[in-house]
Amino acid sequence: MDKLRALSLGRQIVLLGSVVLLVDSFFHWQQVDVKVAGIVSISGGQSAWHGFWGIVLGLLLVALVIWIIGRAYGFVPAVVPEGVTTLAAAALVPLL
């Protein structure tokens, strides 16, 4: 846990935001409720994992969390530039 606290404030914010959005992606983002004659209620919803772009968003969030934690604990080689990669992945999330 100390290695995660040693991350810069920006990376901590990206990590926390990614984890929160990943958890939120499993809840319904769109929901429709239909009541028939006031007796029967039918509802249906879709999470962020519905469709191609939702799956890409979820996988990108998982990769971003693994990337930041892997860099903090030294599992990812230092050859890959950290700042540019984190910025690119974090910038793609709102687009998806």
Short mmCIF file of C-alpha atoms in Angstrom, two decimals:
data_model
loop_
_atom_site.label_atom_id
_atom_site.label_comp_id
_atom_site.label_asym_id
_atom_site.label_seq_id
_atom_site.Cartn_x
_atom_site.Cartn_y
_atom_site.Cartn_z
CA MET A 1 0.00 0.00 0.00
CA ASP A 2 2.94 2.32 0.61
CA LYS A 3 3.94 2.04 -3.03
CA LEU A 4 0.50 3.21 -4.13
CA ARG A 5 0.74 6.16 -1.73
CA ALA A 6 4.12 7.00 -3.25
CA LEU A 7 2.51 7.56 -6.65
CA SER A 8 2.09 11.13 -7.81
CA LEU A 9 -1.23 12.82 -7.09
CA GLY A 10 -2.20 12.70 -10.75
CA ARG A 11 -1.66 8.95 -10.99
CA GLN A 12 -3.55 8.39 -7.74
CA ILE A 13 -6.50 10.33 -9.17
CA VAL A 14 -6.40 8.37 -12.43
CA LEU A 15 -6.21 5.09 -10.50
CA LEU A 16 -9.10 5.97 -8.19
CA GLY A 17 -11.23 7.27 -11.06
CA SER A 18 -10.55 4.16 -13.12
CA VAL A 19 -11.52 1.83 -10.29
CA VAL A 20 -14.72 3.79 -9.56
CA LEU A 21 -15.72 3.86 -13.24
CA LEU A 22 -14.93 0.15 -13.58
CA VAL A 23 -17.23 -0.70 -10.67
CA ASP A 24 -19.90 1.67 -12.00
CA SER A 25 -19.73 0.08 -15.45
CA PHE A 26 -21.44 -3.05 -14.10
CA PHE A 27 -24.58 -1.13 -13.03
CA HIS A 28 -27.37 -0.19 -15.44
CA TRP A 29 -26.55 3.00 -17.33
CA GLN A 30 -29.81 2.95 -19.27
CA GLN A 31 -33.07 1.57 -17.98
CA VAL A 32 -36.63 1.44 -19.26
CA ASP A 33 -39.67 0.74 -17.09
CA VAL A 34 -43.02 -0.09 -18.71
CA LYS A 35 -46.24 -0.47 -16.75
CA VAL A 36 -49.07 -2.33 -18.41
CA ALA A 37 -52.52 -1.44 -17.12
CA GLY A 38 -51.03 -0.48 -13.76
CA ILE A 39 -50.71 -4.14 -12.81
CA VAL A 40 -47.64 -5.53 -14.55
CA SER A 41 -44.34 -3.71 -14.50
CA ILE A 42 -41.62 -4.68 -16.96
CA SER A 43 -38.15 -3.20 -16.77
CA GLY A 44 -34.92 -3.73 -18.63
CA GLY A 45 -31.55 -2.10 -18.62
CA GLN A 46 -28.09 -2.15 -20.07
CA SER A 47 -24.74 -1.68 -18.42
CA ALA A 48 -21.66 -0.13 -20.00
CA TRP A 49 -20.55 -3.62 -21.04
CA HIS A 50 -23.30 -3.79 -23.68
CA GLY A 51 -21.99 -3.42 -27.20
CA PHE A 52 -18.55 -3.22 -28.75
CA TRP A 53 -17.51 0.20 -27.41
CA GLY A 54 -18.63 -0.68 -23.91
CA ILE A 55 -16.47 -3.78 -23.91
CA VAL A 56 -13.53 -1.75 -25.23
CA LEU A 57 -14.10 0.79 -22.43
CA GLY A 58 -14.18 -1.93 -19.78
CA LEU A 59 -11.04 -3.63 -21.07
CA LEU A 60 -9.26 -0.27 -21.29
CA LEU A 61 -10.16 0.47 -17.68
CA VAL A 62 -8.88 -2.93 -16.57
CA ALA A 63 -5.65 -2.37 -18.52
CA LEU A 64 -5.24 1.12 -17.03
CA VAL A 65 -5.64 -0.16 -13.47
CA ILE A 66 -3.20 -3.02 -14.10
CA TRP A 67 -0.76 -0.60 -15.76
CA ILE A 68 -0.69 1.87 -12.86
CA ILE A 69 -0.47 -0.83 -10.17
CA GLY A 70 2.14 -2.72 -12.19
CA ARG A 71 4.28 0.40 -12.53
CA ALA A 72 3.95 1.12 -8.80
CA TYR A 73 5.16 -2.36 -7.85
CA GLY A 74 7.77 -2.64 -10.61
CA PHE A 75 6.12 -5.37 -12.70
CA VAL A 76 6.09 -3.27 -15.88
CA PRO A 77 9.52 -2.56 -17.42
CA ALA A 78 10.70 1.04 -17.20
CA VAL A 79 11.50 1.07 -20.94
CA VAL A 80 7.91 2.07 -21.80
CA PRO A 81 7.28 5.78 -21.10
CA GLU A 82 4.95 5.99 -18.14
CA GLY A 83 3.46 9.46 -18.48
CA VAL A 84 2.55 9.30 -22.17
CA THR A 85 1.01 5.84 -21.88
CA THR A 86 -1.10 6.77 -18.85
CA LEU A 87 -2.19 10.02 -20.50
CA ALA A 88 -3.17 8.25 -23.74
CA ALA A 89 -5.19 5.56 -21.95
CA ALA A 90 -6.88 8.08 -19.64
CA ALA A 91 -7.73 10.33 -22.60
CA LEU A 92 -9.40 7.45 -24.47
CA VAL A 93 -11.80 6.67 -21.60
CA PRO A 94 -14.08 9.73 -22.07
CA LEU A 95 -14.07 9.21 -25.84
CA LEU A 96 -15.44 5.69 -25.48
#
